[in-house]
Short mmCIF file of C-alpha atoms in Angstrom, two decimals:
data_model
loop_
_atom_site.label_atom_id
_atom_site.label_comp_id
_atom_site.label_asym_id
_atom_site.label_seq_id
_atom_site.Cartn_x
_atom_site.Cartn_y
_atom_site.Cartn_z
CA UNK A 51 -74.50 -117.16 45.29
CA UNK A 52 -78.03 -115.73 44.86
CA UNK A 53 -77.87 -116.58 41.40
CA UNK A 54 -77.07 -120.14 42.18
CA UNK A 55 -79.98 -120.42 44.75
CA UNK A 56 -82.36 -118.70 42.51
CA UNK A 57 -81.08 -121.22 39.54
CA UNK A 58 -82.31 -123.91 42.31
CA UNK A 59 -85.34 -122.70 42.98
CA UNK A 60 -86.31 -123.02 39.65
CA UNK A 61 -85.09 -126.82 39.22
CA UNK A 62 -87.05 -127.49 42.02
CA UNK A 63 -89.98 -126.12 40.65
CA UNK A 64 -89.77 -127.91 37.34
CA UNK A 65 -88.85 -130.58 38.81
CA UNK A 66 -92.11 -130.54 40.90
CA UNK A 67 -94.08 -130.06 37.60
CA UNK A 68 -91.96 -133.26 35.86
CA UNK A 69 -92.78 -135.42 38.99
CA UNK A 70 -96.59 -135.69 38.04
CA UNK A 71 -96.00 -138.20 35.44
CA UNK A 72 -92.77 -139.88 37.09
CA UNK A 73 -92.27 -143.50 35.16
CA UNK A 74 -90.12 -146.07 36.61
CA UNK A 75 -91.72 -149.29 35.55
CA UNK A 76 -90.74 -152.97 36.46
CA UNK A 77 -90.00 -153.79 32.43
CA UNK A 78 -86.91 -156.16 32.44
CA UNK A 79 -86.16 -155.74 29.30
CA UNK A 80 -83.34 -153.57 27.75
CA UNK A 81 -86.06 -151.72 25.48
CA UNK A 82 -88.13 -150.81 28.22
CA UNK A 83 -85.16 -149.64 29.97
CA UNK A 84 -84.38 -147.61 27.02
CA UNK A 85 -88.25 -146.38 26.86
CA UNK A 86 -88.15 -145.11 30.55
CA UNK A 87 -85.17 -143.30 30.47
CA UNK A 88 -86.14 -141.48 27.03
CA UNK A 89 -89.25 -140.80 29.32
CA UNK A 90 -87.81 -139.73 31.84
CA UNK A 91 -85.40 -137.17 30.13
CA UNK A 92 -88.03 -135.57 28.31
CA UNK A 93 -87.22 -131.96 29.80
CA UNK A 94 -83.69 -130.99 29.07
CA UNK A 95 -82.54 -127.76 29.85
CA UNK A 96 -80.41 -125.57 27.55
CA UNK A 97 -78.33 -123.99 30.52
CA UNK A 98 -76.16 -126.91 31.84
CA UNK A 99 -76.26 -125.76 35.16
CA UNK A 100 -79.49 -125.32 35.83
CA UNK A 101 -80.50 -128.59 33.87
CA UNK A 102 -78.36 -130.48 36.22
CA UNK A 103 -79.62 -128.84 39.22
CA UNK A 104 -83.22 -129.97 37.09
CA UNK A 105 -82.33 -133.63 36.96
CA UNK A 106 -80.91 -133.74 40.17
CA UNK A 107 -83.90 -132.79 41.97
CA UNK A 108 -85.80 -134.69 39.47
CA UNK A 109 -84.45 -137.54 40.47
CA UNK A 110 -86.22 -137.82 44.27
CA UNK A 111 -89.80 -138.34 42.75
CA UNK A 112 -89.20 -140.91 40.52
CA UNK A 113 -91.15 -144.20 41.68
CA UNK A 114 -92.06 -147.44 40.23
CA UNK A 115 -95.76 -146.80 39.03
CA UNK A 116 -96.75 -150.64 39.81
CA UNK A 117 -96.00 -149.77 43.58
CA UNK A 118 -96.83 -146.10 44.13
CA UNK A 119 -99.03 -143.71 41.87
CA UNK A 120 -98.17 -140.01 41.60
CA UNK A 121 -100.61 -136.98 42.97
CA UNK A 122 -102.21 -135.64 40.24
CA UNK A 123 -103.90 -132.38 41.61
CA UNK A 124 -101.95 -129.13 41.94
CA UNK A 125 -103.53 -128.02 44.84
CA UNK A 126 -104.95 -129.06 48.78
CA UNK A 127 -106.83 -127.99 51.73
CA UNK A 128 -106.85 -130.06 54.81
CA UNK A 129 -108.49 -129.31 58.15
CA UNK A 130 -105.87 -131.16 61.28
CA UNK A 131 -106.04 -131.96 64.83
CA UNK A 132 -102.91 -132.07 66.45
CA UNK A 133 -102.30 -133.23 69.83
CA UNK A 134 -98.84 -132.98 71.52
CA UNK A 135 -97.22 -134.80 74.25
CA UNK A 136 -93.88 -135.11 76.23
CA UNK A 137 -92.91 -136.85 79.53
CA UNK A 138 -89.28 -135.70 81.60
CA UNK A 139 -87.99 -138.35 83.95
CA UNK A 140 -85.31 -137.70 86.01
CA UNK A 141 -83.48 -140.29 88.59
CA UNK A 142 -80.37 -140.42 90.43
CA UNK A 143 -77.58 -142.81 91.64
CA UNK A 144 -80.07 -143.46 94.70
CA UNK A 145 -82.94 -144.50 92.84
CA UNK A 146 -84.50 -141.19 93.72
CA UNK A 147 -86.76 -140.73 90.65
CA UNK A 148 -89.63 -137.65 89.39
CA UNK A 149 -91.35 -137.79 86.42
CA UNK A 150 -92.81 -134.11 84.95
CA UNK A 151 -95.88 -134.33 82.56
CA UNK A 152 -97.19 -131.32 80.81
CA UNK A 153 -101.08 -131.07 80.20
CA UNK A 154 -101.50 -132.40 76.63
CA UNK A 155 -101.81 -129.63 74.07
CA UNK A 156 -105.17 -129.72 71.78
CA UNK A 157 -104.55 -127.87 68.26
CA UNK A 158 -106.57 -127.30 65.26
CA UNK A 159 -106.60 -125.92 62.12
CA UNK A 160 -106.49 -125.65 58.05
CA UNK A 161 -103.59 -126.44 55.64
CA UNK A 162 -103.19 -125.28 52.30
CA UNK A 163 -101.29 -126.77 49.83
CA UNK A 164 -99.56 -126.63 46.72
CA UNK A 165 -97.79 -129.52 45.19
CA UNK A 166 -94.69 -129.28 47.76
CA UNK A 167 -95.40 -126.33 49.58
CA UNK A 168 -97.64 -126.81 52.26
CA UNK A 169 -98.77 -123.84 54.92
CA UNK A 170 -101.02 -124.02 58.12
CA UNK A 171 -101.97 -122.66 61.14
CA UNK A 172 -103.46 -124.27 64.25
CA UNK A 173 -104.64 -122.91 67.59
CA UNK A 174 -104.39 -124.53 71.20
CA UNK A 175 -107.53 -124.71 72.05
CA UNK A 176 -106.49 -125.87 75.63
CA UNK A 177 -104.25 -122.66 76.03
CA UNK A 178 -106.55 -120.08 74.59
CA UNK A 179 -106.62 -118.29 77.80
CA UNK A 180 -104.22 -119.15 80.53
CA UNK A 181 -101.48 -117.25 79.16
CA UNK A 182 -99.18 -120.50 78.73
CA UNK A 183 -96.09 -119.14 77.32
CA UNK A 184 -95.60 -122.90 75.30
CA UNK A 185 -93.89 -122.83 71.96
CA UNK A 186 -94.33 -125.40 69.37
CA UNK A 187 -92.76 -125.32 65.64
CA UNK A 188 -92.49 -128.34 63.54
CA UNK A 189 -91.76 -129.11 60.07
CA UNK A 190 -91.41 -132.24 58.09
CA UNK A 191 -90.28 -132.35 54.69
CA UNK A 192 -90.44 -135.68 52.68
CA UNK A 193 -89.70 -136.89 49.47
CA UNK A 194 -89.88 -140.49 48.28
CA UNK A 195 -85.87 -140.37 48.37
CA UNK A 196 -85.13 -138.63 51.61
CA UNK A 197 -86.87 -137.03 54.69
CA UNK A 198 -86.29 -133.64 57.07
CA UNK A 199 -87.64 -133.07 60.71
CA UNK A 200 -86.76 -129.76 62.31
CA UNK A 201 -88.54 -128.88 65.77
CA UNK A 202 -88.62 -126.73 68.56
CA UNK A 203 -90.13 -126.97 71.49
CA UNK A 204 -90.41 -124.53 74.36
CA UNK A 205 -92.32 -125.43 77.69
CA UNK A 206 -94.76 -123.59 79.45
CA UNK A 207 -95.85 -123.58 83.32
CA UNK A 208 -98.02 -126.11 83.28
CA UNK A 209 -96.05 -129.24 84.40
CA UNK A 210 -97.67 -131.63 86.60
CA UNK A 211 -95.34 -134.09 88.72
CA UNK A 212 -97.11 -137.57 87.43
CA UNK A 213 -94.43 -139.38 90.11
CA UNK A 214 -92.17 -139.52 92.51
CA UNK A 215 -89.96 -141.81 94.75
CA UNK A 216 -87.93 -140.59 97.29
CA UNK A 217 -87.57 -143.87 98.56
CA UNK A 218 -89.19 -145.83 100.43
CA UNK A 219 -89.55 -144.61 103.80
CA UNK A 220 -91.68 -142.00 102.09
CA UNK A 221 -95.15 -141.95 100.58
CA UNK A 222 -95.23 -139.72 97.63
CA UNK A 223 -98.56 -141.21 96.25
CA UNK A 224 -99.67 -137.29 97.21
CA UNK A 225 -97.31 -135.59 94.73
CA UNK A 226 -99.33 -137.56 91.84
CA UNK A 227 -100.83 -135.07 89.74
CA UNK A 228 -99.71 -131.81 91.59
CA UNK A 229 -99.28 -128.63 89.68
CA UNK A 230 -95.69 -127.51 89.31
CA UNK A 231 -94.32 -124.23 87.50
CA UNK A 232 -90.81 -124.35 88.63
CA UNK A 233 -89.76 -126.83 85.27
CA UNK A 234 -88.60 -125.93 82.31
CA UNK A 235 -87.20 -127.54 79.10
CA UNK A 236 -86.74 -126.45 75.55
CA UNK A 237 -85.24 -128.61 72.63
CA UNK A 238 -83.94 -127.50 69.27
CA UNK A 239 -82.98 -130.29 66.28
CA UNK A 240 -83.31 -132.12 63.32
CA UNK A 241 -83.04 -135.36 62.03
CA UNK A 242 -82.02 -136.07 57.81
CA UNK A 243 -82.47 -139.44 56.87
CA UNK A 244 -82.39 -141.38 53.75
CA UNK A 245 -84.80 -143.93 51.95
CA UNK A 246 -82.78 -147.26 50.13
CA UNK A 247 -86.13 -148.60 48.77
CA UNK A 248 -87.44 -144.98 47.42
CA UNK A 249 -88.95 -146.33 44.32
CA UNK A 250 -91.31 -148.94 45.72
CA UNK A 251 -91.28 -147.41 49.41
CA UNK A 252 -92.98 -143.79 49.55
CA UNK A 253 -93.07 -141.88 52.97
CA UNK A 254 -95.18 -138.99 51.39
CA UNK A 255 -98.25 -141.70 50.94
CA UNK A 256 -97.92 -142.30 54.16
CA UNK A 257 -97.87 -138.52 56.08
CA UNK A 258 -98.13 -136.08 53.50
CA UNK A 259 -100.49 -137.63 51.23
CA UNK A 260 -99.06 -136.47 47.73
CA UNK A 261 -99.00 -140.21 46.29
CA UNK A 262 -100.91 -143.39 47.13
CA UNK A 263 -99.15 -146.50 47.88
CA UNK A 264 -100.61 -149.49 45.82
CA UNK A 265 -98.57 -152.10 46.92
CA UNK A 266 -97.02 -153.36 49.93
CA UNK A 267 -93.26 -152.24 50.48
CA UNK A 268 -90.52 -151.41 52.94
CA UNK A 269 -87.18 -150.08 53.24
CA UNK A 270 -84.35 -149.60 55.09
CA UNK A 271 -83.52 -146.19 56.19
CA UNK A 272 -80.44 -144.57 57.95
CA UNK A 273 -80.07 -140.55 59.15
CA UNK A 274 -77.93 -138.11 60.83
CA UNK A 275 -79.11 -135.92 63.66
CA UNK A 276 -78.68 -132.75 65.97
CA UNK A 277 -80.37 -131.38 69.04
CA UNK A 278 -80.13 -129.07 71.46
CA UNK A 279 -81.68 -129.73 74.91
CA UNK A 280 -82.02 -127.25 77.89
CA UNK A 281 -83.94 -128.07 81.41
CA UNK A 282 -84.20 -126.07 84.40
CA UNK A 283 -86.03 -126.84 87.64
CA UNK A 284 -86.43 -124.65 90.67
CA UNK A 285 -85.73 -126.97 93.74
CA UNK A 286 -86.82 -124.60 96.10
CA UNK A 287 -90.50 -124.38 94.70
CA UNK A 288 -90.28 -127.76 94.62
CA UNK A 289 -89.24 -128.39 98.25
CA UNK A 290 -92.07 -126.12 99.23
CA UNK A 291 -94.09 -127.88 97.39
CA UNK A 292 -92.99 -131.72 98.91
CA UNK A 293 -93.53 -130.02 102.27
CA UNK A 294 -97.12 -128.72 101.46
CA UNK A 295 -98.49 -132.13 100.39
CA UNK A 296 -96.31 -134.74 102.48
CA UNK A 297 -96.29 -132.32 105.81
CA UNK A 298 -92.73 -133.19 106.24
CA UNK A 299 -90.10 -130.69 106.60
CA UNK A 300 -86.63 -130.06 105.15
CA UNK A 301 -87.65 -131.36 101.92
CA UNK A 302 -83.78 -129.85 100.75
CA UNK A 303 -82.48 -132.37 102.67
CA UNK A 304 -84.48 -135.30 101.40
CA UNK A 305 -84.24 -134.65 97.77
CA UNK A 306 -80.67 -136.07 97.36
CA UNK A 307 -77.90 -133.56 96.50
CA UNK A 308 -76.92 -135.57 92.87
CA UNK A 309 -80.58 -135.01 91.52
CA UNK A 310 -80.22 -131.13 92.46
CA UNK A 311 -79.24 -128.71 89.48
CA UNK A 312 -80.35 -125.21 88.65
CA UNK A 313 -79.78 -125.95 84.71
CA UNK A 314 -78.50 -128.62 82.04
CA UNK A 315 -77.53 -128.53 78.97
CA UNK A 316 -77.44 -131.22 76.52
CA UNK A 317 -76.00 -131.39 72.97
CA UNK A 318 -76.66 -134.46 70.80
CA UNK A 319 -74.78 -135.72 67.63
CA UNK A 320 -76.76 -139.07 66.46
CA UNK A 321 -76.19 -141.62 63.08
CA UNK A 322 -79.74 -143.83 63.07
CA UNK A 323 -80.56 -146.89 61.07
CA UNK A 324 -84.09 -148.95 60.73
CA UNK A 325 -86.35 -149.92 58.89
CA UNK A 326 -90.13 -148.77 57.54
CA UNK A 327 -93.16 -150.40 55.60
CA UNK A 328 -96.08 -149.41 53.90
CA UNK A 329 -98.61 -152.37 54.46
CA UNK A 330 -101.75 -152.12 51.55
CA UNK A 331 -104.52 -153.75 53.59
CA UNK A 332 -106.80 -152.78 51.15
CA UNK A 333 -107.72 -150.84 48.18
CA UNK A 334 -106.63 -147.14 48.52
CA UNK A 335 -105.74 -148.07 52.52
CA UNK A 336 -102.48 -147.76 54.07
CA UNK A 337 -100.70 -148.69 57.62
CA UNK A 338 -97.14 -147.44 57.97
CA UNK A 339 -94.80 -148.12 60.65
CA UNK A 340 -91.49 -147.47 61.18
CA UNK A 341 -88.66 -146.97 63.69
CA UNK A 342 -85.42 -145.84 63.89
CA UNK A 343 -82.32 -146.03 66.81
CA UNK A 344 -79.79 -143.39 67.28
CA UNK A 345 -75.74 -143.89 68.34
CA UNK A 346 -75.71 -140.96 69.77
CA UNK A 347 -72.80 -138.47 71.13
CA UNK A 348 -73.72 -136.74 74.27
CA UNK A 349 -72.19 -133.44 75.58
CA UNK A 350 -73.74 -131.30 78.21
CA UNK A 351 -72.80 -128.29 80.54
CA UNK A 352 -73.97 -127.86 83.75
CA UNK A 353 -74.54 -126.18 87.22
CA UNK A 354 -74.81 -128.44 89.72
CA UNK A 355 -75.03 -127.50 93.16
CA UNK A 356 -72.77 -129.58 94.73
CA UNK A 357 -69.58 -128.53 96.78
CA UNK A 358 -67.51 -131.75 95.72
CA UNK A 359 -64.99 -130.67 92.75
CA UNK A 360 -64.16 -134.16 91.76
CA UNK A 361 -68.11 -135.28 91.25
CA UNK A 362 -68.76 -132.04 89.54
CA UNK A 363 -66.49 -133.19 87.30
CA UNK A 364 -67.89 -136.95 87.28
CA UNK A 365 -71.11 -135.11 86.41
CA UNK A 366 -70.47 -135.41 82.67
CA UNK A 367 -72.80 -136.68 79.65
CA UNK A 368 -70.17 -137.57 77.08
CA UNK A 369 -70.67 -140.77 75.80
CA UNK A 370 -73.20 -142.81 73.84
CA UNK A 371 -76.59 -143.65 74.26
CA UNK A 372 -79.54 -144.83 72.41
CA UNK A 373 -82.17 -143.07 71.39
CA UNK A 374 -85.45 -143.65 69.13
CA UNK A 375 -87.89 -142.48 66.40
CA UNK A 376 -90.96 -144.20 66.10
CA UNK A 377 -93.72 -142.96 63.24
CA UNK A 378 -97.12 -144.66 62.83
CA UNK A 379 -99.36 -143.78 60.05
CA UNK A 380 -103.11 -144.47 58.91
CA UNK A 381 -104.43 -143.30 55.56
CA UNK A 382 -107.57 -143.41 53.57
CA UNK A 383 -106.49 -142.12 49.66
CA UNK A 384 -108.80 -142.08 46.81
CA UNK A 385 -106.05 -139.25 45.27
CA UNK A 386 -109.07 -136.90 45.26
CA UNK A 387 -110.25 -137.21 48.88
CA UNK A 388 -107.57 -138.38 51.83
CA UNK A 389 -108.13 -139.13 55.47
CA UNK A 390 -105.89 -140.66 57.79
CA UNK A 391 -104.05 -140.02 61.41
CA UNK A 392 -100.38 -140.19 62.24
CA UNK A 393 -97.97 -139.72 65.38
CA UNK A 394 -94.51 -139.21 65.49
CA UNK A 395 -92.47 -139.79 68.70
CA UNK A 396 -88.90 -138.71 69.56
CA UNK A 397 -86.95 -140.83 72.52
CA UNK A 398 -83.69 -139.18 74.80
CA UNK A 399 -81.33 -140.76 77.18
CA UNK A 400 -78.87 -139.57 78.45
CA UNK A 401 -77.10 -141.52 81.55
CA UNK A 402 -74.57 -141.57 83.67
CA UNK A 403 -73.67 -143.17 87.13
CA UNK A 404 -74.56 -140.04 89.28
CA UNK A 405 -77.72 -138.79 87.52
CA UNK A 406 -79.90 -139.74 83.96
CA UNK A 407 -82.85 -138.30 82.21
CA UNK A 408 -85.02 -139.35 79.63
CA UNK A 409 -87.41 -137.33 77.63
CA UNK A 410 -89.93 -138.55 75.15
CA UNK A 411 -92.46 -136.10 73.16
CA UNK A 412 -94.31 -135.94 69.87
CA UNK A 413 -97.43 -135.39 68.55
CA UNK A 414 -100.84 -137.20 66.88
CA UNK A 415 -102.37 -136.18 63.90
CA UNK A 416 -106.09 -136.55 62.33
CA UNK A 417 -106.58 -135.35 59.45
CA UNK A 418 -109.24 -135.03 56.46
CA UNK A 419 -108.45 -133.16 52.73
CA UNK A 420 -109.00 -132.57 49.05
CA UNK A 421 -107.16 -132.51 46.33
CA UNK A 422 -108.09 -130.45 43.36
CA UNK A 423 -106.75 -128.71 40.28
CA UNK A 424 -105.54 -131.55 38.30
CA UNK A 425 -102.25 -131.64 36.40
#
């Protein structure tokens, strides 16, 4: 086994060093299909194993050089600003509703990079000192052919309520932008999706910057998916907290008993379709925009407080919903110097007819780089 992984860490390798002349050309003739693919097979290996494992992995950067031109440096340094954002909302069957908002994170930070490995480290410059216990991981890997998100999340304490409607024999406009520590929510996934148009289309020239589209392209895309969700609120801060800033009392009993848990868990199996286009403005300038909806497969375990066996057992997220992924990309690419800004955003439901939550985060990204070390 170690032998085999080792045998495809090498492929990938020369495969990485191939890709920086890749040749797919728009010739319609049956010579210049001939020429290409004599090209194209220029490195055979003598072990047959590792030569298909070679032209395999060979195979994701090949474009068509009329719509997309290759990186030609080895190497990159980038300095990134990273901003991160997520919104909770939670509602029941009575139209009760409360919406948590964390303060946005602020991150920078340099990247180093070498053809597809790519390292970097950024600090929360809004959390440098309040001992925020928020966890943020994130990687993206793409490839002209196919793409990889994996995330986690964890949250910290510093939630703020941006609404809430307990109906409306109550004025809540107080709870509006009150501190609250008592929620917490973590999320583990990732999404694998692949590219029909990959030799016209390129996702790296759009947010990783290793090739520069030249002309204007789309392509359809479709993906599987997995995450992991977790929440937790603690009603009774909360309570304390509706009685401190409306002056009411038994807050308990006003916050209806099919919005109150202690902890849910949700598990999420999605397939996604869409679609995504690289729009050339202008020379060396691309827009990219994309989206993506999930069928997704809902299953959660919870603790709801509620003394009624039969809605316990109502209270029960199988089924489907739809979710979303929406990217948006700017970029400035000369292939020596690059400059651009990108967000990613990640959409949840989950409903049923006693309760439903939907969570959106992501992140935006501005960027600046060099390239150097040509091939």
């Amino acid at each position: 086994m170690a032998k085999r992984v080792l045998l495809a860490l090498v492929a990938i390798a020369l495969a990485c060093h191939a890709s920086a002349n890749p040749t797919d050309s728009t010739d319609s003739t049956q010579v210049g299909r001939k020429e290409r693919r004599a090209r194209t097979s220029g490195h055979e290996l003598r072990n047959p194993l590792l030569n298909a494992a070679y032209q395999f992995v060979k195979e994701f950067s090949r474009v068509d050089t009329l719509y997309v031109e290759p990186q030609h440096y080895n190497f990159t340094v980038m300095l990134q600003n990273t901003n991160t954002y997520e919104i909770y909302h939670l509602a029941n069957k009575t139209g009760q509703e409360i919406v948590f908002v964390p303060k946005p994170s602020v991150k920078l930070g340099p990247y180093v990079g070498w053809r597809w490995v790519f390292l970097g480290y950024t600090v929360d410059l809004t959390h440098l000192s309040d001992g925020d216990r928020k966890q943020d991981l994130n990687l993206s890997l793409y490839s002209n052919q196919i793409g990889i998100d994996v995330f986690y999340r964890k949250s910290g304490n510093d939630y703020t309520i941006s609404r809430m409607d307990l109906g409306k024999q109550y004025d809540t406009s107080r709870m509006r932008g009150a501190s609250f520590d008592g929620f917490h929510s973590s999320i583990t996934g990732g999404n694998l999706y692949y590219i029909f148009n990959h030799r016209k289309f390129s996702y790296p020239a759009a947010y990783s910057q290793s090739t520069v589209q030249r002309r204007t392209a789309g392509s359809p895309m479709m993906g599987i998916g997995y995450t992991r969700h977790s929440l937790e609120v603690d009603w009774g801060k909360l309570a304390d907290l509706v009685e401190q800033r409306l002056g009411t009392t038994n807050a308990d009993g006003i916050i209806d008993s099919s919005m109150r848990f202690s902890k849910v868990k949700y598990t999420d199996y999605s397939v996604s379709g869409g679609y995504g286009i690289n729009w050339v403005f202008a020379y060396n300038w691309l827009f990219n925009a994309s989206a993506m909806a999930s069928l997704s497969y809902k299953r959660s375990t919870s603790d709801v407080q509620n003394e009624e066996k039969d809605f316990f057992r109502t209270f029960d997220f199988k089924n489907i919903n739809l979710d979303g992924l929406f990217r948006l990309g700017l970029v400035w690419n000369n292939t020596r110097w690059y400059a651009g800004a990108s967000a990613v955003f990640h959409a949840y439901n989950y409903r049923k007819d006693q309760f439903k939550t939907n969570n959106i985060f992501g992140s935006v990204n501005i960027y600046f780089g060099y390239n150097f070390g040509r091939r």
